[in-house]
mmCIF file of C-alpha atoms in Angstrom:
data_model
loop_
_atom_site.group_PDB
_atom_site.id
_atom_site.type_symbol
_atom_site.label_atom_id
_atom_site.label_comp_id
_atom_site.label_asym_id
_atom_site.label_seq_id
_atom_site.Cartn_x
_atom_site.Cartn_y
_atom_site.Cartn_z
ATOM 1 C CA MET A 1 44.626 -0.493 -37.657
ATOM 2 C CA LEU A 2 45.907 -3.552 -35.919
ATOM 3 C CA LYS A 3 44.604 -3.802 -32.359
ATOM 4 C CA SER A 4 46.878 -5.296 -29.619
ATOM 5 C CA ILE A 5 47.472 -5.139 -25.972
ATOM 6 C CA ASN A 6 49.903 -2.392 -26.678
ATOM 7 C CA GLY A 7 47.301 -0.233 -28.377
ATOM 8 C CA ASP A 8 46.263 0.302 -32.048
ATOM 9 C CA ALA A 9 48.971 0.629 -34.744
ATOM 10 C CA PRO A 10 48.839 0.952 -38.619
ATOM 11 C CA LEU A 11 48.327 -2.438 -40.236
ATOM 12 C CA PRO A 12 51.834 -3.458 -41.359
ATOM 13 C CA LYS A 13 52.672 -5.030 -44.709
ATOM 14 C CA GLU A 14 53.618 -8.246 -42.761
ATOM 15 C CA VAL A 15 51.979 -9.193 -39.475
ATOM 16 C CA PRO A 16 54.645 -10.322 -37.032
ATOM 17 C CA HIS A 17 54.449 -13.482 -34.966
ATOM 18 C CA TRP A 18 51.350 -14.643 -36.844
ATOM 19 C CA ASP A 19 50.218 -18.378 -36.793
ATOM 20 C CA TYR A 20 47.121 -20.214 -37.549
ATOM 21 C CA GLN A 21 45.965 -19.920 -33.940
ATOM 22 C CA THR A 22 46.193 -16.030 -34.077
ATOM 23 C CA VAL A 23 42.918 -14.011 -34.002
ATOM 24 C CA LEU A 24 43.237 -10.709 -35.799
ATOM 25 C CA GLU A 25 41.383 -7.793 -34.370
ATOM 26 C CA LEU A 26 41.340 -4.808 -36.793
ATOM 27 C CA ALA A 27 39.694 -1.368 -36.592
ATOM 28 C CA ALA A 28 39.217 1.486 -39.008
ATOM 29 C CA PRO A 29 37.483 4.935 -38.807
ATOM 30 C CA VAL A 30 34.972 5.601 -41.541
ATOM 31 C CA SER A 31 33.185 8.940 -42.352
ATOM 32 C CA VAL A 32 30.399 9.115 -44.769
ATOM 33 C CA ASP A 33 28.901 12.418 -46.042
ATOM 34 C CA ARG A 34 25.467 11.149 -47.079
ATOM 35 C CA ARG A 35 24.413 14.366 -48.833
ATOM 36 C CA ALA A 36 27.522 14.688 -50.891
ATOM 37 C CA VAL A 37 27.532 11.037 -51.936
ATOM 38 C CA THR A 38 23.836 10.924 -52.861
ATOM 39 C CA GLU A 39 24.135 14.076 -54.941
ATOM 40 C CA ALA A 40 27.245 12.911 -56.703
ATOM 41 C CA CYS A 41 25.557 9.620 -57.517
ATOM 42 C CA ARG A 42 22.273 11.145 -58.487
ATOM 43 C CA LEU A 43 20.452 9.333 -55.702
ATOM 44 C CA ASP A 44 17.588 10.449 -53.460
ATOM 45 C CA PHE A 45 18.953 11.474 -49.969
ATOM 46 C CA ASP A 46 17.011 8.597 -48.273
ATOM 47 C CA SER A 47 18.495 5.852 -50.497
ATOM 48 C CA GLY A 48 19.834 3.020 -48.277
ATOM 49 C CA LEU A 49 23.535 2.875 -47.856
ATOM 50 C CA ALA A 50 25.903 0.516 -46.046
ATOM 51 C CA VAL A 51 29.600 0.095 -45.409
ATOM 52 C CA LEU A 52 30.962 -3.348 -45.912
ATOM 53 C CA VAL A 53 34.341 -4.859 -45.119
ATOM 54 C CA MET A 54 35.354 -7.978 -47.222
ATOM 55 C CA ALA A 55 38.348 -10.013 -46.226
ATOM 56 C CA ARG A 56 39.985 -12.399 -48.678
ATOM 57 C CA SER A 57 42.898 -14.892 -48.064
ATOM 58 C CA ASN A 58 44.731 -16.071 -51.213
ATOM 59 C CA HIS A 59 45.963 -19.318 -49.505
ATOM 60 C CA THR A 60 42.662 -20.601 -48.129
ATOM 61 C CA ASN A 61 40.581 -18.939 -50.811
ATOM 62 C CA ALA A 62 38.339 -17.708 -48.077
ATOM 63 C CA GLU A 63 36.137 -14.645 -48.638
ATOM 64 C CA ILE A 64 34.379 -13.296 -45.604
ATOM 65 C CA MET A 65 32.074 -10.433 -45.070
ATOM 66 C CA ALA A 66 33.779 -9.149 -41.953
ATOM 67 C CA ALA A 67 31.444 -6.270 -41.313
ATOM 68 C CA ARG A 68 28.233 -4.596 -42.422
ATOM 69 C CA LEU A 69 27.086 -1.285 -41.014
ATOM 70 C CA ASP A 70 23.853 0.348 -42.394
ATOM 71 C CA LEU A 71 24.053 4.114 -42.405
ATOM 72 C CA PRO A 72 21.441 6.321 -40.687
ATOM 73 C CA MET A 73 19.513 9.180 -42.410
ATOM 74 C CA THR A 74 21.874 11.898 -41.379
ATOM 75 C CA ASP A 75 23.914 14.382 -43.396
ATOM 76 C CA ARG A 76 27.253 13.034 -42.065
ATOM 77 C CA PHE A 77 28.044 9.966 -40.123
ATOM 78 C CA ASP A 78 31.318 8.917 -38.294
ATOM 79 C CA LEU A 79 31.703 5.297 -37.354
ATOM 80 C CA ALA A 80 34.423 2.914 -36.083
ATOM 81 C CA VAL A 81 34.558 -0.332 -37.924
ATOM 82 C CA ASP A 82 35.814 -3.197 -35.756
ATOM 83 C CA ILE A 83 36.350 -6.751 -37.031
ATOM 84 C CA THR A 84 37.715 -10.047 -35.776
ATOM 85 C CA LEU A 85 39.254 -12.606 -38.083
ATOM 86 C CA LYS A 86 40.130 -16.159 -36.976
ATOM 87 C CA GLY A 87 43.530 -17.349 -38.083
ATOM 88 C CA ALA A 88 42.053 -20.812 -39.113
ATOM 89 C CA ASP A 89 40.252 -19.034 -41.970
ATOM 90 C CA LEU A 90 43.352 -17.229 -43.235
ATOM 91 C CA GLY A 91 46.867 -17.598 -44.742
ATOM 92 C CA GLY A 92 49.132 -16.037 -47.225
ATOM 93 C CA ARG A 93 48.131 -12.493 -48.319
ATOM 94 C CA LEU A 94 45.053 -11.009 -46.465
ATOM 95 C CA THR A 95 43.240 -8.386 -48.548
ATOM 96 C CA LEU A 96 40.650 -6.055 -46.875
ATOM 97 C CA GLU A 97 38.289 -4.178 -49.059
ATOM 98 C CA THR A 98 36.123 -1.496 -47.530
ATOM 99 C CA LEU A 99 33.125 -0.681 -49.754
ATOM 100 C CA LEU A 100 30.220 1.858 -49.702
ATOM 101 C CA VAL A 101 27.261 0.018 -51.248
ATOM 102 C CA VAL A 102 23.800 1.237 -52.158
ATOM 103 C CA THR A 103 21.360 -1.176 -50.449
ATOM 104 C CA SER A 104 18.040 0.419 -51.441
ATOM 105 C CA PRO A 105 18.566 2.739 -54.340
ATOM 106 C CA ARG A 106 16.169 5.575 -55.222
ATOM 107 C CA PRO A 107 17.625 6.792 -58.476
ATOM 108 C CA ARG A 108 16.893 10.275 -59.799
ATOM 109 C CA ASP A 109 17.609 9.224 -63.356
ATOM 110 C CA ARG A 110 19.109 6.489 -65.503
ATOM 111 C CA LEU A 111 22.680 7.613 -64.645
ATOM 112 C CA ALA A 112 22.314 6.705 -61.019
ATOM 113 C CA PRO A 113 22.875 3.312 -59.475
ATOM 114 C CA GLN A 114 19.790 1.198 -60.154
ATOM 115 C CA HIS A 115 20.362 -2.049 -58.291
ATOM 116 C CA PRO A 116 20.817 -3.014 -54.640
ATOM 117 C CA GLY A 117 24.482 -3.892 -54.055
ATOM 118 C CA SER A 118 25.835 -1.295 -56.436
ATOM 119 C CA ILE A 119 29.332 -0.241 -55.181
ATOM 120 C CA ILE A 120 29.850 3.470 -55.227
ATOM 121 C CA TRP A 121 33.277 3.673 -53.397
ATOM 122 C CA ARG A 122 35.960 1.275 -52.403
ATOM 123 C CA THR A 123 39.391 1.187 -50.857
ATOM 124 C CA THR A 124 41.733 -1.706 -50.497
ATOM 125 C CA THR A 125 44.616 -2.642 -48.149
ATOM 126 C CA TRP A 126 46.584 -5.799 -47.558
ATOM 127 C CA THR A 127 49.094 -7.570 -45.328
ATOM 128 C CA ASP A 128 51.112 -10.733 -45.658
ATOM 129 C CA LEU A 129 50.338 -13.305 -42.930
ATOM 130 C CA GLU A 130 52.788 -15.944 -44.132
ATOM 131 C CA GLY A 131 55.997 -14.020 -44.758
ATOM 132 C CA VAL A 132 59.303 -15.204 -43.375
ATOM 133 C CA GLY A 133 58.995 -16.492 -39.902
ATOM 134 C CA THR A 134 55.247 -16.164 -39.351
ATOM 135 C CA GLN A 135 53.825 -19.698 -38.994
ATOM 136 C CA PHE A 136 56.449 -21.153 -36.637
ATOM 137 C CA PRO A 137 59.813 -20.407 -35.179
ATOM 138 C CA THR A 138 62.222 -19.375 -37.888
ATOM 139 C CA ASP A 139 65.900 -18.596 -37.780
ATOM 140 C CA THR A 140 68.655 -17.877 -40.230
ATOM 141 C CA LEU A 141 71.945 -19.592 -40.614
ATOM 142 C CA ASP A 142 74.789 -19.527 -43.136
ATOM 143 C CA PHE A 143 74.681 -23.169 -44.410
ATOM 144 C CA ALA A 144 78.137 -23.084 -45.694
ATOM 145 C CA ALA A 145 79.571 -22.168 -42.256
ATOM 146 C CA VAL A 146 78.092 -25.223 -40.541
ATOM 147 C CA GLY A 147 78.695 -27.804 -43.208
ATOM 148 C CA LEU A 148 75.246 -27.804 -44.844
ATOM 149 C CA ASP A 149 74.734 -27.629 -48.555
ATOM 150 C CA PRO A 150 75.371 -23.948 -49.394
ATOM 151 C CA GLU A 151 73.055 -24.117 -52.491
ATOM 152 C CA ALA A 152 70.111 -25.157 -50.391
ATOM 153 C CA GLY A 153 67.590 -22.498 -49.436
ATOM 154 C CA TRP A 154 66.127 -23.771 -46.138
ATOM 155 C CA GLN A 155 65.762 -26.663 -43.631
ATOM 156 C CA PHE A 156 62.463 -27.544 -41.998
ATOM 157 C CA LYS A 157 62.478 -29.743 -38.933
ATOM 158 C CA LEU A 158 59.423 -31.147 -37.267
ATOM 159 C CA ASP A 159 59.780 -33.253 -34.041
ATOM 160 C CA LEU A 160 56.936 -35.848 -33.797
ATOM 161 C CA THR A 161 58.393 -37.657 -30.875
ATOM 162 C CA ASP A 162 55.603 -36.330 -28.644
ATOM 163 C CA PRO A 163 52.472 -35.544 -30.764
ATOM 164 C CA ASP A 164 50.985 -33.813 -27.688
ATOM 165 C CA SER A 165 53.796 -31.235 -27.472
ATOM 166 C CA ARG A 166 53.175 -27.659 -28.563
ATOM 167 C CA PHE A 167 53.577 -27.294 -32.341
ATOM 168 C CA MET A 168 55.395 -24.007 -31.940
ATOM 169 C CA SER A 169 58.110 -25.806 -29.976
ATOM 170 C CA ALA A 170 58.179 -28.850 -32.184
ATOM 171 C CA ALA A 171 58.710 -27.171 -35.606
ATOM 172 C CA ARG A 172 61.639 -24.987 -36.880
ATOM 173 C CA LEU A 173 62.417 -23.413 -40.213
ATOM 174 C CA THR A 174 65.980 -22.381 -40.874
ATOM 175 C CA LEU A 175 66.694 -20.177 -43.731
ATOM 176 C CA ASN A 176 70.186 -20.203 -45.513
ATOM 177 C CA SER A 177 71.325 -16.576 -45.045
ATOM 178 C CA GLY A 178 74.400 -17.342 -47.248
ATOM 179 C CA HIS A 179 72.317 -17.833 -50.310
ATOM 180 C CA PRO A 180 71.763 -14.641 -52.324
ATOM 181 C CA ALA A 181 68.108 -15.522 -53.137
ATOM 182 C CA ILE A 182 67.343 -16.046 -49.465
ATOM 183 C CA GLN A 183 69.136 -12.898 -48.571
ATOM 184 C CA ARG A 184 67.029 -10.892 -50.983
ATOM 185 C CA LEU A 185 63.871 -12.560 -49.440
ATOM 186 C CA LEU A 186 65.049 -11.503 -45.934
ATOM 187 C CA ASN A 187 65.701 -8.003 -47.100
ATOM 188 C CA GLY A 188 62.099 -7.681 -48.157
ATOM 189 C CA ALA A 189 62.489 -7.777 -51.847
ATOM 190 C CA LYS A 190 59.135 -7.906 -53.799
ATOM 191 C CA ASP A 191 60.208 -8.916 -57.291
ATOM 192 C CA ASP A 192 58.878 -11.864 -59.287
ATOM 193 C CA GLY A 193 61.668 -14.147 -58.424
ATOM 194 C CA THR A 194 61.208 -13.563 -54.684
ATOM 195 C CA GLU A 195 57.478 -14.086 -54.847
ATOM 196 C CA GLN A 196 58.042 -17.479 -56.647
ATOM 197 C CA LEU A 197 60.581 -18.353 -54.003
ATOM 198 C CA LEU A 198 57.973 -17.630 -51.277
ATOM 199 C CA ARG A 199 55.350 -19.889 -53.118
ATOM 200 C CA THR A 200 58.073 -22.591 -53.394
ATOM 201 C CA LEU A 201 58.894 -22.320 -49.711
ATOM 202 C CA HIS A 202 55.225 -22.445 -48.750
ATOM 203 C CA TRP A 203 54.665 -25.496 -50.973
ATOM 204 C CA ASP A 204 57.745 -27.376 -49.650
ATOM 205 C CA VAL A 205 56.947 -26.771 -45.924
ATOM 206 C CA THR A 206 53.247 -27.610 -46.479
ATOM 207 C CA ARG A 207 54.313 -30.758 -48.265
ATOM 208 C CA GLN A 208 56.607 -31.882 -45.469
ATOM 209 C CA MET A 209 53.946 -31.227 -42.922
ATOM 210 C CA VAL A 210 51.299 -33.132 -44.756
ATOM 211 C CA GLN A 211 53.765 -36.096 -45.309
ATOM 212 C CA ALA A 212 54.362 -36.055 -41.566
ATOM 213 C CA ALA A 213 50.695 -35.931 -40.736
ATOM 214 C CA LEU A 214 49.826 -38.822 -42.941
ATOM 215 C CA ARG A 215 52.525 -41.020 -41.328
ATOM 216 C CA CYS A 216 51.352 -40.234 -37.726
ATOM 217 C CA GLU A 217 48.470 -42.355 -36.327
ATOM 218 C CA ASP A 218 47.931 -39.799 -33.619
ATOM 219 C CA VAL A 219 46.955 -37.264 -36.336
ATOM 220 C CA ILE A 220 44.745 -39.564 -38.285
ATOM 221 C CA GLY A 221 42.556 -40.312 -35.333
ATOM 222 C CA LEU A 222 41.831 -36.662 -34.494
ATOM 223 C CA ASP A 223 39.023 -34.328 -35.523
ATOM 224 C CA VAL A 224 39.612 -30.733 -36.795
ATOM 225 C CA ASP A 225 39.908 -28.289 -33.756
ATOM 226 C CA PRO A 226 40.584 -24.754 -34.731
ATOM 227 C CA GLU A 227 41.895 -24.117 -31.198
ATOM 228 C CA ALA A 228 44.411 -26.894 -31.208
ATOM 229 C CA THR A 229 47.998 -26.007 -30.376
ATOM 230 C CA THR A 230 49.569 -29.468 -30.104
ATOM 231 C CA THR A 231 51.674 -30.834 -32.914
ATOM 232 C CA ALA A 232 49.130 -33.424 -33.858
ATOM 233 C CA GLY A 233 46.180 -31.040 -33.600
ATOM 234 C CA VAL A 234 47.879 -28.492 -35.905
ATOM 235 C CA LEU A 235 48.774 -31.088 -38.402
ATOM 236 C CA ARG A 236 45.172 -32.413 -38.397
ATOM 237 C CA ASN A 237 43.931 -28.935 -39.044
ATOM 238 C CA LEU A 238 46.314 -28.515 -41.930
ATOM 239 C CA LEU A 239 44.923 -31.675 -43.507
ATOM 240 C CA GLY A 240 41.363 -30.196 -43.074
ATOM 241 C CA ARG A 241 42.284 -27.023 -44.751
ATOM 242 C CA VAL A 242 43.955 -28.665 -47.760
ATOM 243 C CA TRP A 243 41.319 -31.410 -48.152
ATOM 244 C CA PRO A 244 38.122 -30.021 -46.339
ATOM 245 C CA LEU A 245 35.952 -32.872 -47.810
ATOM 246 C CA GLU A 246 38.191 -35.875 -47.274
ATOM 247 C CA SER A 247 38.818 -37.876 -44.113
ATOM 248 C CA PRO A 248 42.399 -38.414 -42.722
ATOM 249 C CA THR A 249 41.805 -42.216 -43.293
ATOM 250 C CA THR A 250 41.088 -41.615 -47.019
ATOM 251 C CA LEU A 251 44.163 -39.412 -47.320
ATOM 252 C CA ALA A 252 46.453 -41.970 -45.593
ATOM 253 C CA GLY A 253 45.055 -44.555 -47.992
ATOM 254 C CA TRP A 254 45.985 -42.356 -51.023
ATOM 255 C CA HIS A 255 49.299 -41.803 -49.439
ATOM 256 C CA ARG A 256 49.985 -45.484 -49.507
ATOM 257 C CA THR A 257 48.547 -46.463 -52.812
ATOM 258 C CA ASP A 258 48.560 -43.301 -54.931
ATOM 259 C CA PRO A 259 51.080 -40.744 -53.561
ATOM 260 C CA ALA A 260 51.015 -38.763 -56.785
ATOM 261 C CA ARG A 261 47.387 -37.765 -56.034
ATOM 262 C CA ILE A 262 48.564 -36.103 -52.802
ATOM 263 C CA GLU A 263 51.483 -34.360 -54.530
ATOM 264 C CA VAL A 264 49.431 -32.939 -57.394
ATOM 265 C CA HIS A 265 46.833 -31.524 -55.188
ATOM 266 C CA LEU A 266 49.444 -29.881 -52.929
ATOM 267 C CA GLN A 267 50.929 -28.114 -55.944
ATOM 268 C CA HIS A 268 47.509 -26.754 -56.741
ATOM 269 C CA GLN A 269 46.657 -25.779 -53.187
ATOM 270 C CA SER A 270 50.048 -24.009 -52.585
ATOM 271 C CA ARG A 271 49.631 -22.148 -55.878
ATOM 272 C CA LEU A 272 53.089 -23.289 -56.719
ATOM 273 C CA LEU A 273 52.714 -22.105 -60.341
ATOM 274 C CA ARG A 274 50.999 -18.833 -60.875
#
């Protein structure tokens, strides 16, 4: 369940209004019948059991143990799992895996789980955090109707006139609703072509943001700040996610002397080719 000020709601397949400053609060009810589980798995009743929740992001490659709850020695136990995930660690598809794990096995025979960490039950759910319109303000427009190239897919604009302005007011993505491929994307199509289009869109917008960041002295002089909401701060955080081990000064030097090095890494980081 997705928790909000309006109450809990089932986790949607795409989280609306998500950006890198968003903190996700999630909850799930879990009931474990210890006696049934241990008998089915040929374990002694007092074997150690725990519920784990693992969160994975395919754009940041983050894998987080979001929750661990050790089960008491009762026949049946009902618990509410609450987790909080920071947007700075996430991106793309968020996969949540709930596991029932044996932490201290006491096997009755060789067919039972023998080792700590053995998984005896799992369920998985997912949501897209970077679908259409989730990182910054997005609108749609028929490019042909306003004199733009009708074969183009999108236009990304980033105003760096005031680096201290809010990023959400300085950036805008406009999708060409007159293009059939974009229309399928807007209609929620999940075919291979649309997934490749999403990867290309993510790569192109990330590339434009990185290029803008490396040309802006206000960005180069900042430190990473996950709480930043300014245009310069968000761009600095983006550089930190794409190149966590490199300084902005080093990246700016590469941008001047070896721009291909920047481009190749962006293709890899954006998973342009799967």
